[in-house]
Tab-separated table of C-alpha atoms in Angstrom:
chain	number	residue	atom	x	y	z
A	1	UNK	CA	0.478	142.631	55.665
A	2	UNK	CA	4.051	143.838	56.685
A	3	UNK	CA	2.640	147.188	57.945
A	4	UNK	CA	0.351	145.035	60.540
A	5	UNK	CA	2.876	143.054	62.043
A	6	UNK	CA	5.369	146.325	62.316
A	7	UNK	CA	2.847	147.427	65.087
A	8	UNK	CA	2.138	144.357	66.975
A	9	UNK	CA	5.141	144.722	69.253
A	10	UNK	CA	2.923	146.964	71.167
A	11	UNK	CA	0.591	144.416	72.126
A	12	UNK	CA	3.231	143.395	74.881
A	13	UNK	CA	1.912	146.601	76.887
A	14	UNK	CA	-0.950	147.028	78.765
A	15	UNK	CA	-4.056	149.355	77.492
A	16	UNK	CA	-2.810	152.191	79.342
A	17	UNK	CA	0.781	151.977	78.551
A	18	UNK	CA	-0.011	151.623	75.080
A	19	UNK	CA	-2.161	154.711	75.354
A	20	UNK	CA	0.433	156.445	76.852
A	21	UNK	CA	3.452	155.651	74.223
A	22	UNK	CA	0.353	156.620	71.475
A	23	UNK	CA	-0.190	160.194	73.602
A	24	UNK	CA	3.550	160.804	73.989
A	25	UNK	CA	3.859	160.381	70.665
A	26	UNK	CA	1.173	163.016	69.784
A	27	UNK	CA	2.653	165.281	72.353
A	28	UNK	CA	6.177	164.701	70.574
A	29	UNK	CA	4.350	165.782	67.079
A	30	UNK	CA	2.879	168.928	68.499
A	31	UNK	CA	6.289	169.850	69.908
A	32	UNK	CA	7.798	169.086	66.892
A	33	UNK	CA	5.564	171.685	64.812
A	34	UNK	CA	6.479	174.024	67.365
A	35	UNK	CA	10.400	173.798	66.316
A	36	UNK	CA	9.314	175.689	63.439
A	37	UNK	CA	9.978	178.725	65.208
A	38	UNK	CA	13.549	178.084	65.259
A	39	UNK	CA	13.888	178.371	61.670
A	40	UNK	CA	10.960	180.737	60.494
A	41	UNK	CA	9.300	183.696	61.811
A	42	UNK	CA	6.444	182.871	59.554
A	43	UNK	CA	5.650	179.630	57.019
A	44	UNK	CA	3.748	180.093	53.624
A	45	UNK	CA	0.105	180.145	54.016
A	46	UNK	CA	-0.294	177.675	51.211
A	47	UNK	CA	1.833	175.075	53.215
A	48	UNK	CA	0.065	175.865	56.151
A	49	UNK	CA	-3.404	175.381	54.177
A	50	UNK	CA	-2.416	172.012	53.098
A	51	UNK	CA	-1.039	170.959	56.502
A	52	UNK	CA	-4.343	171.914	57.893
A	53	UNK	CA	-6.544	170.251	55.430
A	54	UNK	CA	-4.189	167.207	55.632
A	55	UNK	CA	-5.057	166.417	59.132
A	56	UNK	CA	-8.548	167.255	58.683
A	57	UNK	CA	-8.951	164.838	55.730
A	58	UNK	CA	-6.854	162.001	58.049
A	59	UNK	CA	-9.203	162.643	60.832
A	60	UNK	CA	-12.647	162.613	58.986
A	61	UNK	CA	-11.385	159.132	57.379
A	62	UNK	CA	-10.227	157.978	60.917
A	63	UNK	CA	-13.355	158.848	62.333
A	64	UNK	CA	-15.542	156.507	60.356
A	65	UNK	CA	-13.259	153.424	59.711
A	66	UNK	CA	-11.506	153.423	63.060
A	67	UNK	CA	-14.201	154.709	65.461
A	68	UNK	CA	-17.744	154.477	64.439
A	69	UNK	CA	-17.264	151.255	62.127
A	70	UNK	CA	-15.651	149.357	65.282
A	71	UNK	CA	-18.258	150.848	67.435
A	72	UNK	CA	-20.969	149.663	65.525
A	73	UNK	CA	-19.810	146.193	65.335
A	74	UNK	CA	-19.383	146.461	69.291
A	75	UNK	CA	-22.700	147.610	69.850
A	76	UNK	CA	-24.214	144.445	68.092
A	77	UNK	CA	-21.785	142.467	70.130
A	78	UNK	CA	-23.475	143.726	73.167
A	79	UNK	CA	-27.052	143.485	71.982
A	80	UNK	CA	-27.300	147.039	71.810
A	81	UNK	CA	-29.273	149.355	69.368
A	82	UNK	CA	-26.461	150.363	66.973
A	83	UNK	CA	-27.151	153.580	65.530
A	84	UNK	CA	-28.524	154.865	69.053
A	85	UNK	CA	-25.473	153.834	70.401
A	86	UNK	CA	-23.039	155.369	67.897
A	87	UNK	CA	-25.310	158.280	67.358
A	88	UNK	CA	-25.164	159.443	71.216
A	89	UNK	CA	-21.441	158.574	71.709
A	90	UNK	CA	-20.657	160.676	68.789
A	91	UNK	CA	-22.864	163.987	69.759
A	92	UNK	CA	-21.584	163.632	73.095
A	93	UNK	CA	-18.325	163.978	71.738
A	94	UNK	CA	-18.756	167.298	69.305
A	95	UNK	CA	-20.971	168.613	72.475
A	96	UNK	CA	-18.104	168.620	74.997
A	97	UNK	CA	-15.452	169.981	72.511
A	98	UNK	CA	-18.239	172.759	71.726
A	99	UNK	CA	-18.479	173.572	75.219
A	100	UNK	CA	-15.093	173.390	75.655
A	101	UNK	CA	-15.074	176.266	72.834
A	102	UNK	CA	-17.433	178.302	74.708
A	103	UNK	CA	-15.629	177.928	78.099
A	104	UNK	CA	-12.607	179.352	77.013
A	105	UNK	CA	-12.490	180.894	73.146
A	106	UNK	CA	-9.408	180.632	71.670
A	107	UNK	CA	-7.436	183.744	71.218
A	108	UNK	CA	-5.360	184.927	68.305
A	109	UNK	CA	-2.375	186.932	69.691
A	110	UNK	CA	-2.413	190.341	67.439
A	111	UNK	CA	0.144	192.864	66.686
A	112	UNK	CA	-1.432	195.302	69.128
A	113	UNK	CA	-0.127	192.936	72.196
A	114	UNK	CA	3.424	193.904	71.592
A	115	UNK	CA	2.599	197.249	72.734
A	116	UNK	CA	0.828	195.941	75.904
A	117	UNK	CA	2.521	193.475	77.757
A	118	UNK	CA	0.159	192.743	80.642
A	119	UNK	CA	-2.940	192.036	77.728
A	120	UNK	CA	-0.153	189.847	75.899
A	121	UNK	CA	0.941	187.871	78.841
A	122	UNK	CA	-2.888	187.414	79.988
A	123	UNK	CA	-3.818	186.484	76.210
A	124	UNK	CA	-0.544	184.266	75.882
A	125	UNK	CA	-1.872	182.328	78.823
A	126	UNK	CA	-5.553	182.114	77.539
A	127	UNK	CA	-4.726	180.763	74.114
A	128	UNK	CA	-2.419	178.025	75.853
A	129	UNK	CA	-4.844	177.316	78.407
A	130	UNK	CA	-7.543	177.139	75.413
A	131	UNK	CA	-5.701	174.684	73.513
A	132	UNK	CA	-4.851	172.475	76.187
A	133	UNK	CA	-8.506	172.059	77.457
A	134	UNK	CA	-9.286	171.425	73.812
A	135	UNK	CA	-6.747	168.553	73.656
A	136	UNK	CA	-8.126	166.777	76.652
A	137	UNK	CA	-11.034	164.926	74.459
A	138	UNK	CA	-8.036	164.390	71.992
A	139	UNK	CA	-6.306	162.672	74.389
A	140	UNK	CA	-8.992	160.600	75.424
A	141	UNK	CA	-9.814	159.440	72.064
A	142	UNK	CA	-6.217	158.051	71.924
A	143	UNK	CA	-6.913	156.009	75.051
A	144	UNK	CA	-10.188	155.105	74.339
A	145	UNK	CA	-9.011	153.425	71.313
A	146	UNK	CA	-6.328	151.237	72.584
A	147	UNK	CA	-8.526	150.760	75.364
A	148	UNK	CA	-10.802	149.034	73.398
A	149	UNK	CA	-8.067	146.720	72.211
A	150	UNK	CA	-8.704	144.847	75.485
A	151	UNK	CA	-12.225	143.637	74.336
A	152	UNK	CA	-11.447	142.552	71.161
A	153	UNK	CA	-10.653	138.713	70.394
A	154	UNK	CA	-8.982	136.510	67.140
A	155	UNK	CA	-8.572	138.755	64.175
A	156	UNK	CA	-10.137	141.721	65.679
A	157	UNK	CA	-7.364	142.085	68.297
A	158	UNK	CA	-4.940	143.406	65.221
A	159	UNK	CA	-7.785	144.954	63.633
A	160	UNK	CA	-8.478	147.253	66.793
A	161	UNK	CA	-4.626	147.844	67.350
A	162	UNK	CA	-4.373	148.911	63.591
A	163	UNK	CA	-7.540	151.456	64.182
A	164	UNK	CA	-6.051	152.969	67.542
A	165	UNK	CA	-2.459	153.676	65.682
A	166	UNK	CA	-4.538	155.363	62.877
A	167	UNK	CA	-6.147	157.450	65.555
A	168	UNK	CA	-3.019	158.243	67.363
A	169	UNK	CA	-1.504	159.196	63.693
A	170	UNK	CA	-4.425	161.272	62.975
A	171	UNK	CA	-4.200	163.342	66.371
A	172	UNK	CA	-0.456	163.680	66.022
A	173	UNK	CA	-0.982	165.003	62.066
A	174	UNK	CA	-3.336	167.758	63.565
A	175	UNK	CA	-1.186	168.296	66.478
A	176	UNK	CA	1.790	169.535	63.958
A	177	UNK	CA	0.282	172.553	62.662
A	178	UNK	CA	-1.154	173.589	65.637
A	179	UNK	CA	2.377	173.783	67.595
A	180	UNK	CA	3.459	175.411	64.692
A	181	UNK	CA	0.179	177.858	64.828
A	182	UNK	CA	1.065	178.794	68.561
A	183	UNK	CA	4.799	179.409	68.794
A	184	UNK	CA	5.065	181.323	65.184
A	185	UNK	CA	2.139	183.952	66.195
A	186	UNK	CA	3.657	184.418	69.580
A	187	UNK	CA	7.532	184.884	67.983
A	188	UNK	CA	6.202	187.521	65.618
A	189	UNK	CA	4.547	189.532	68.495
A	190	UNK	CA	8.079	189.764	70.216
A	191	UNK	CA	8.698	186.392	72.254
A	192	UNK	CA	11.804	184.732	72.206
A	193	UNK	CA	12.011	181.275	70.029
A	194	UNK	CA	12.735	179.532	73.036
A	195	UNK	CA	9.713	181.046	75.172
A	196	UNK	CA	7.494	180.418	71.939
A	197	UNK	CA	8.748	176.888	71.478
A	198	UNK	CA	7.732	176.134	75.141
A	199	UNK	CA	4.325	177.196	74.650
A	200	UNK	CA	3.547	176.724	71.241
A	201	UNK	CA	4.100	172.428	72.740
A	202	UNK	CA	2.644	173.244	75.952
A	203	UNK	CA	-0.863	172.406	74.838
A	204	UNK	CA	0.217	168.995	74.157
A	205	UNK	CA	1.560	168.022	77.469
A	206	UNK	CA	-2.176	166.875	79.100
A	207	UNK	CA	-2.703	164.250	75.905
A	208	UNK	CA	-0.756	161.128	77.908
A	209	UNK	CA	-2.931	161.722	81.006
A	210	UNK	CA	-6.078	162.266	79.084
A	211	UNK	CA	-5.070	158.769	77.004
A	212	UNK	CA	-4.337	156.888	80.215
A	213	UNK	CA	-7.729	158.043	81.725
A	214	UNK	CA	-9.720	157.152	78.571
A	215	UNK	CA	-7.997	153.721	77.937
A	216	UNK	CA	-8.496	152.490	81.683
A	217	UNK	CA	-12.006	153.824	81.645
A	218	UNK	CA	-12.919	151.396	78.843
A	219	UNK	CA	-10.986	148.871	79.828
A	220	UNK	CA	-12.934	148.672	83.022
A	221	UNK	CA	-16.080	149.675	82.153
A	222	UNK	CA	-16.607	147.343	79.002
A	223	UNK	CA	-20.416	148.302	78.321
A	224	UNK	CA	-19.448	151.948	77.577
A	225	UNK	CA	-16.695	150.713	74.827
A	226	UNK	CA	-19.080	151.622	72.037
A	227	UNK	CA	-19.823	154.768	73.304
A	228	UNK	CA	-16.524	155.945	73.770
A	229	UNK	CA	-15.131	154.760	70.498
A	230	UNK	CA	-18.141	157.094	69.015
A	231	UNK	CA	-17.554	159.757	71.327
A	232	UNK	CA	-14.310	159.804	70.091
A	233	UNK	CA	-15.191	160.142	66.572
A	234	UNK	CA	-17.625	163.090	67.715
A	235	UNK	CA	-14.426	164.634	68.864
A	236	UNK	CA	-12.358	164.131	66.092
A	237	UNK	CA	-15.244	165.463	63.410
A	238	UNK	CA	-15.752	168.240	65.700
A	239	UNK	CA	-12.331	169.497	65.252
A	240	UNK	CA	-12.059	168.548	61.742
A	241	UNK	CA	-14.749	170.868	61.328
A	242	UNK	CA	-14.537	173.359	63.570
A	243	UNK	CA	-10.862	174.386	63.584
A	244	UNK	CA	-8.738	172.734	60.769
A	245	UNK	CA	-11.154	173.065	57.897
A	246	UNK	CA	-11.869	176.503	58.437
A	247	UNK	CA	-8.295	177.345	59.301
A	248	UNK	CA	-7.139	175.674	55.732
A	249	UNK	CA	-9.552	177.767	53.700
A	250	UNK	CA	-8.880	181.078	55.658
A	251	UNK	CA	-4.941	180.310	55.131
A	252	UNK	CA	-5.111	180.925	51.471
A	253	UNK	CA	-8.764	182.916	50.760
A	254	UNK	CA	-9.414	182.947	47.330
A	255	UNK	CA	-6.932	180.091	46.687
A	256	UNK	CA	-8.664	177.463	48.410
A	257	UNK	CA	-7.799	174.872	46.193
A	258	UNK	CA	-4.499	174.060	48.491
A	259	UNK	CA	-6.780	173.494	51.474
A	260	UNK	CA	-9.425	170.934	49.354
A	261	UNK	CA	-6.150	169.239	48.366
A	262	UNK	CA	-4.603	168.548	51.597
A	263	UNK	CA	-7.906	167.360	52.560
A	264	UNK	CA	-8.343	164.548	50.057
A	265	UNK	CA	-4.920	163.420	50.498
A	266	UNK	CA	-5.219	163.127	54.085
A	267	UNK	CA	-8.698	161.233	53.537
A	268	UNK	CA	-7.500	159.004	50.990
A	269	UNK	CA	-4.381	158.243	52.744
A	270	UNK	CA	-6.109	157.221	56.011
A	271	UNK	CA	-9.003	155.393	53.823
A	272	UNK	CA	-6.566	153.588	51.949
A	273	UNK	CA	-4.614	152.557	55.101
A	274	UNK	CA	-7.494	151.469	57.260
A	275	UNK	CA	-9.113	149.313	54.442
A	276	UNK	CA	-5.631	148.321	53.273
A	277	UNK	CA	-4.556	146.755	56.712
A	278	UNK	CA	-7.678	146.307	58.545
């Protein structure tokens, strides 16, 4: 249990402070991915496929063991109908991401953009804004997970902390290839490395704000906690299925085994960590 005791220092902070630290981490991982623009103008498709697949596997595993399973237990403790609570929260989380995708579709910067400066600027702004909007529920997911710690007691306190850290790690892992996937295409289309890095990491800026709001919400409205945990799981599954898995397969096309290996590795790692430490 040494891995568990390593994170107990976080219990010294209030839930919103824990959420802030966690989402600063997820933002930092986005920025770390964007730094690839300084060393590379392109990344091997097989490497990106593994990264996207790994992030998807982590998020799928964390959605159940770190979010849905605790949500079911909390629903029982609050004398609610567990299946109704988790299914409604889960669907709402996915629905919010779906509406975000419909409101501002993610745009790809294509080669024609560098010959059309005004169009290039517009696409860049929309690209960053759409990913930023997409990251709001992800920040909420982290905040909700840390806010849930407040309602736990006894041994559950540590278990919920470990679950929240797992969620933050999962979101952070999927942010890493996202930062690179934004910055590198911008560099390929003629933007300077510094500007490409700025836009690449900018999408993660909103996560600390959303994380604090999520933590405060569930801290003061305890009855919505199981719904909120299920909501976070729905948001994570949507991201994994809508963006990460298709992107992982698209990167390798015929050689889809790289994507599958990444998904299996990410899922296995998070499953082992959640079961062993939880």
